[in-house]
Short mmCIF file of C-alpha atoms and ligand atoms in Angstrom, two decimals:
data_model
loop_
_atom_site.label_atom_id
_atom_site.label_comp_id
_atom_site.label_asym_id
_atom_site.label_seq_id
_atom_site.Cartn_x
_atom_site.Cartn_y
_atom_site.Cartn_z
CA MET A 11 66.80 112.95 102.20
CA ILE A 12 66.19 109.99 99.92
CA CYS A 13 63.15 109.96 97.66
CA ILE A 14 61.71 106.49 97.07
CA ASN A 15 59.40 106.20 94.06
CA TYR A 16 57.59 102.93 93.29
CA HIS A 17 57.05 102.17 89.60
CA GLY A 18 55.41 98.78 90.22
CA HIS A 19 56.59 95.16 90.56
CA ALA A 20 60.23 95.36 91.79
CA CYS A 21 61.04 98.70 90.19
CA PHE A 22 61.95 101.60 92.47
CA SER A 23 63.77 104.86 91.94
CA LEU A 24 65.99 105.82 94.89
CA GLU A 25 66.98 109.44 94.46
CA THR A 26 69.11 111.89 96.36
CA ASP A 27 70.67 115.17 95.26
CA GLY A 28 72.66 114.26 92.19
CA LEU A 29 72.16 110.48 92.32
CA ASN A 30 69.40 108.40 90.75
CA LEU A 31 69.38 104.64 91.31
CA LEU A 32 66.80 102.42 89.61
CA THR A 33 66.00 98.79 90.42
CA ASP A 34 64.65 96.07 88.09
CA PRO A 35 63.05 98.35 85.45
CA PHE A 36 60.07 96.29 84.30
CA ILE A 37 57.86 99.03 82.86
CA SER A 38 56.66 98.64 79.27
CA GLU A 39 55.34 95.09 79.75
CA ASN A 40 53.99 95.73 83.24
CA PRO A 41 50.18 95.91 83.03
CA LEU A 42 50.10 98.13 86.14
CA ALA A 43 52.81 100.61 85.13
CA THR A 44 51.64 104.15 84.53
CA ILE A 45 54.83 105.75 83.22
CA LYS A 46 56.90 105.22 80.10
CA PRO A 47 60.47 103.94 80.41
CA GLU A 48 61.54 107.08 78.51
CA SER A 49 60.67 109.19 81.54
CA LEU A 50 63.26 107.48 83.73
CA ASN A 51 66.77 108.92 83.86
CA PRO A 52 68.87 106.80 86.20
CA ASP A 53 72.62 107.03 86.75
CA TYR A 54 72.76 103.40 87.85
CA ILE A 55 70.40 100.45 87.28
CA LEU A 56 70.54 97.54 89.73
CA LEU A 57 69.35 94.16 88.48
CA SER A 58 68.47 91.34 90.85
CA HIS A 59 68.32 88.55 88.24
CA GLY A 60 67.67 87.75 84.60
CA HIS A 61 63.95 87.04 84.57
CA PRO A 62 62.12 89.19 82.00
CA ASP A 63 59.95 90.78 84.70
CA HIS A 64 63.15 92.26 86.20
CA VAL A 65 65.42 92.86 83.20
CA GLY A 66 62.44 94.58 81.55
CA ASP A 67 63.47 97.78 79.75
CA VAL A 68 67.04 97.86 81.08
CA ILE A 69 68.76 97.78 77.67
CA GLU A 70 66.78 100.72 76.28
CA ILE A 71 67.06 102.80 79.44
CA ALA A 72 70.77 102.13 79.98
CA LYS A 73 71.64 103.03 76.38
CA ARG A 74 69.57 106.21 76.35
CA CYS A 75 70.78 107.46 79.73
CA ASP A 76 74.32 106.12 79.51
CA ALA A 77 73.54 104.54 82.87
CA VAL A 78 75.74 101.96 84.59
CA VAL A 79 74.07 98.55 84.83
CA ILE A 80 74.98 96.75 88.04
CA ALA A 81 74.22 93.04 88.03
CA PRO A 82 75.60 89.56 88.69
CA PHE A 83 78.55 88.81 86.38
CA GLU A 84 76.70 86.68 83.81
CA LEU A 85 73.79 89.10 83.57
CA VAL A 86 76.28 91.91 82.90
CA GLN A 87 77.59 89.90 79.91
CA PHE A 88 73.99 89.61 78.66
CA CYS A 89 73.65 93.40 78.80
CA LEU A 90 77.06 94.05 77.16
CA ARG A 91 76.12 91.81 74.23
CA ARG A 92 72.99 93.88 73.74
CA GLY A 93 74.89 97.14 73.46
CA VAL A 94 75.00 98.46 77.02
CA LYS A 95 78.25 100.40 77.37
CA LYS A 96 78.66 100.95 81.10
CA THR A 97 78.39 98.02 83.46
CA LEU A 98 79.55 96.92 86.86
CA ALA A 99 79.70 93.19 87.45
CA MET A 100 79.43 91.83 90.97
CA ASN A 101 78.76 88.52 92.63
CA ILE A 102 77.27 87.34 95.89
CA GLY A 103 79.06 88.68 98.98
CA GLY A 104 80.95 91.33 97.06
CA SER A 105 80.86 95.06 97.74
CA TYR A 106 81.23 98.15 95.63
CA ASN A 107 81.99 101.57 97.02
CA ALA A 108 81.25 104.64 94.95
CA SER A 109 81.70 108.16 96.27
CA SER A 110 77.99 108.72 96.86
CA PHE A 111 76.76 105.22 97.71
CA SER A 112 77.90 101.70 98.46
CA LEU A 113 76.52 98.29 97.69
CA LYS A 114 76.78 94.74 98.89
CA MET A 115 75.35 91.95 96.78
CA THR A 116 73.38 89.49 98.90
CA ILE A 117 72.04 86.00 98.32
CA ALA A 118 68.52 85.44 97.08
CA HIS A 119 66.94 81.99 96.91
CA HIS A 120 65.35 82.00 93.48
CA SER A 121 66.38 81.16 89.88
CA SER A 122 67.75 83.33 87.10
CA ALA A 123 67.48 83.07 83.32
CA TYR A 124 66.29 85.25 80.46
CA ILE A 125 63.58 83.66 78.36
CA THR A 126 63.07 84.34 74.64
CA ASP A 127 60.83 82.53 72.12
CA SER A 128 63.70 80.23 71.18
CA ASP A 129 66.07 80.22 74.13
CA ILE A 130 66.50 80.11 77.86
CA ILE A 131 69.63 82.15 78.55
CA TYR A 132 71.59 81.57 81.76
CA THR A 133 72.10 84.83 83.65
CA GLY A 134 74.01 83.81 86.78
CA SER A 135 72.80 83.76 90.37
CA PRO A 136 69.82 85.77 91.54
CA CYS A 137 70.69 88.36 94.18
CA GLY A 138 69.58 91.15 96.43
CA TYR A 139 71.40 94.34 97.43
CA LEU A 140 72.23 96.22 100.57
CA ILE A 141 72.41 99.81 99.41
CA THR A 142 73.93 102.47 101.63
CA LEU A 143 73.48 106.09 100.76
CA GLN A 144 73.34 109.24 102.84
CA GLY A 145 73.98 107.14 105.93
CA LYS A 146 70.88 104.98 105.37
CA THR A 147 70.89 101.28 104.59
CA ILE A 148 68.24 99.99 102.21
CA TYR A 149 67.77 96.27 101.65
CA PHE A 150 66.37 95.41 98.22
CA ALA A 151 65.67 91.69 98.56
CA GLY A 152 65.02 90.89 94.89
CA ASP A 153 62.94 87.80 94.20
CA THR A 154 63.64 85.48 97.07
CA ALA A 155 62.32 82.85 99.38
CA LEU A 156 62.70 83.38 103.09
CA PHE A 157 66.18 82.41 104.31
CA LYS A 158 67.59 82.32 107.81
CA ASP A 159 70.71 84.33 106.92
CA MET A 160 68.46 87.37 106.74
CA SER A 161 69.08 87.59 110.48
CA THR A 162 72.76 88.34 109.84
CA ILE A 163 72.62 89.92 106.39
CA ALA A 164 73.18 93.47 107.56
CA THR A 165 76.09 94.66 109.67
CA ASN A 166 74.38 98.05 110.01
CA PRO A 167 70.76 98.59 111.00
CA ILE A 168 68.37 98.45 108.04
CA HIS A 169 66.34 101.62 107.62
CA LEU A 170 64.20 100.37 104.77
CA ALA A 171 63.51 96.86 103.47
CA LEU A 172 61.91 96.32 100.07
CA LEU A 173 60.42 92.82 100.30
CA PRO A 174 58.46 90.67 97.86
CA ILE A 175 55.09 89.48 99.17
CA GLY A 176 53.46 88.04 96.03
CA ASP A 177 53.94 84.37 96.91
CA ARG A 178 54.10 81.58 94.30
CA PHE A 179 57.47 82.73 92.90
CA THR A 180 58.81 84.50 96.01
CA MET A 181 58.01 84.89 99.70
CA GLY A 182 54.37 85.41 100.48
CA VAL A 183 52.86 87.54 103.21
CA GLU A 184 53.56 85.12 106.08
CA ASP A 185 57.20 84.50 105.16
CA ALA A 186 57.70 88.22 104.54
CA ARG A 187 56.53 88.81 108.11
CA ARG A 188 59.16 86.30 109.32
CA ALA A 189 61.72 88.16 107.19
CA VAL A 190 60.80 91.39 108.97
CA GLU A 191 61.34 89.64 112.32
CA MET A 192 64.88 88.72 111.25
CA LEU A 193 65.81 91.95 109.45
CA GLN A 194 64.33 94.34 112.03
CA PRO A 195 64.10 97.26 109.62
CA ASP A 196 62.60 100.61 110.61
CA LEU A 197 60.42 100.62 107.55
CA VAL A 198 59.15 98.04 105.05
CA ILE A 199 57.66 98.58 101.61
CA PRO A 200 56.14 95.48 99.99
CA MET A 201 56.76 94.74 96.31
CA HIS A 202 56.26 92.06 93.65
CA TYR A 203 52.49 91.62 94.11
CA ASN A 204 49.29 92.21 92.08
CA THR A 205 51.12 92.56 88.76
CA TRP A 206 49.26 89.45 87.64
CA GLU A 207 46.54 87.42 89.27
CA VAL A 208 48.94 84.63 90.31
CA ILE A 209 50.68 87.02 92.70
CA ASN A 210 47.62 88.82 94.01
CA GLN A 211 47.96 89.84 97.66
CA ASP A 212 46.47 92.36 100.03
CA PRO A 213 49.46 94.62 100.88
CA GLY A 214 47.42 96.43 103.54
CA LYS A 215 46.92 93.15 105.36
CA PHE A 216 50.67 92.49 105.21
CA VAL A 217 51.47 95.92 106.62
CA ALA A 218 48.93 95.41 109.41
CA SER A 219 50.44 92.00 110.20
CA ILE A 220 53.87 93.51 110.99
CA ALA A 221 52.62 96.32 113.22
CA ASP A 222 53.42 94.33 116.38
CA LEU A 223 57.05 93.82 115.27
CA GLY A 224 58.02 97.44 115.91
CA CYS A 225 58.34 98.10 112.23
CA ARG A 226 56.38 100.53 110.11
CA GLY A 227 55.02 99.15 106.86
CA VAL A 228 54.02 101.45 104.03
CA VAL A 229 52.09 100.42 100.95
CA LEU A 230 53.27 102.61 98.09
CA GLY A 231 50.86 103.04 95.23
CA ILE A 232 52.34 103.04 91.75
CA GLU A 233 54.19 106.31 91.15
CA GLU A 234 53.72 107.21 94.78
CA ARG A 235 56.74 108.71 96.52
CA LEU A 236 58.02 108.44 100.04
CA MET A 237 60.74 110.59 101.58
CA LEU A 238 63.27 108.90 103.82
CA PRO A 239 64.61 111.69 106.02
NI1 LIG B 329 62.10 86.11 89.22
MN1 LIG B 330 59.91 88.23 89.47
#
């Protein structure tokens, strides 16, 4: 059993007995977030790219929890320089096998940099992840445009796909539907929408639009949980 908990934007907790994975922890600056970063206790934090709406609270959470930050190589250096102790650098196409889960870093068509008042800091390539745990494969797409390689991205069937639908900076609803056609997941949860007006979408409409593809779509409210049996 895997418990999926949506914290808003691209931030999910994926939890099983004794393992807590967290993606793109954008909490304290997220106008829709309803929890505090202090309430999250991940073992591993997966980052898809360096944009502030994905890096978010990673430094604070990783230091407090002694969590391992998994990210593209350059983004790992960014975290190390800010005092994160445990990291795991990867790059596109690479895999990592832990005892309780495995990962493959996938391409994402997007950009990646951390922005401060005075600098734009290069943080490597944006990415997505194929995450396998308890025999289930979860595809966390990150921020990406639609790309045709989605049709071959997984060597195992995808049980759950976490796909952006916000448009403007990522796929919108129509391209996300085409992504579902290529990925053929059992289940889809939309993400990266409604955080700000520029990415406003109707997730219910998206879920309805994929019903004929043999795939179940579920809109998770913020802090709503879903159990993957
Ligand atoms: Ni982004
Ligand atoms: Mn983003």
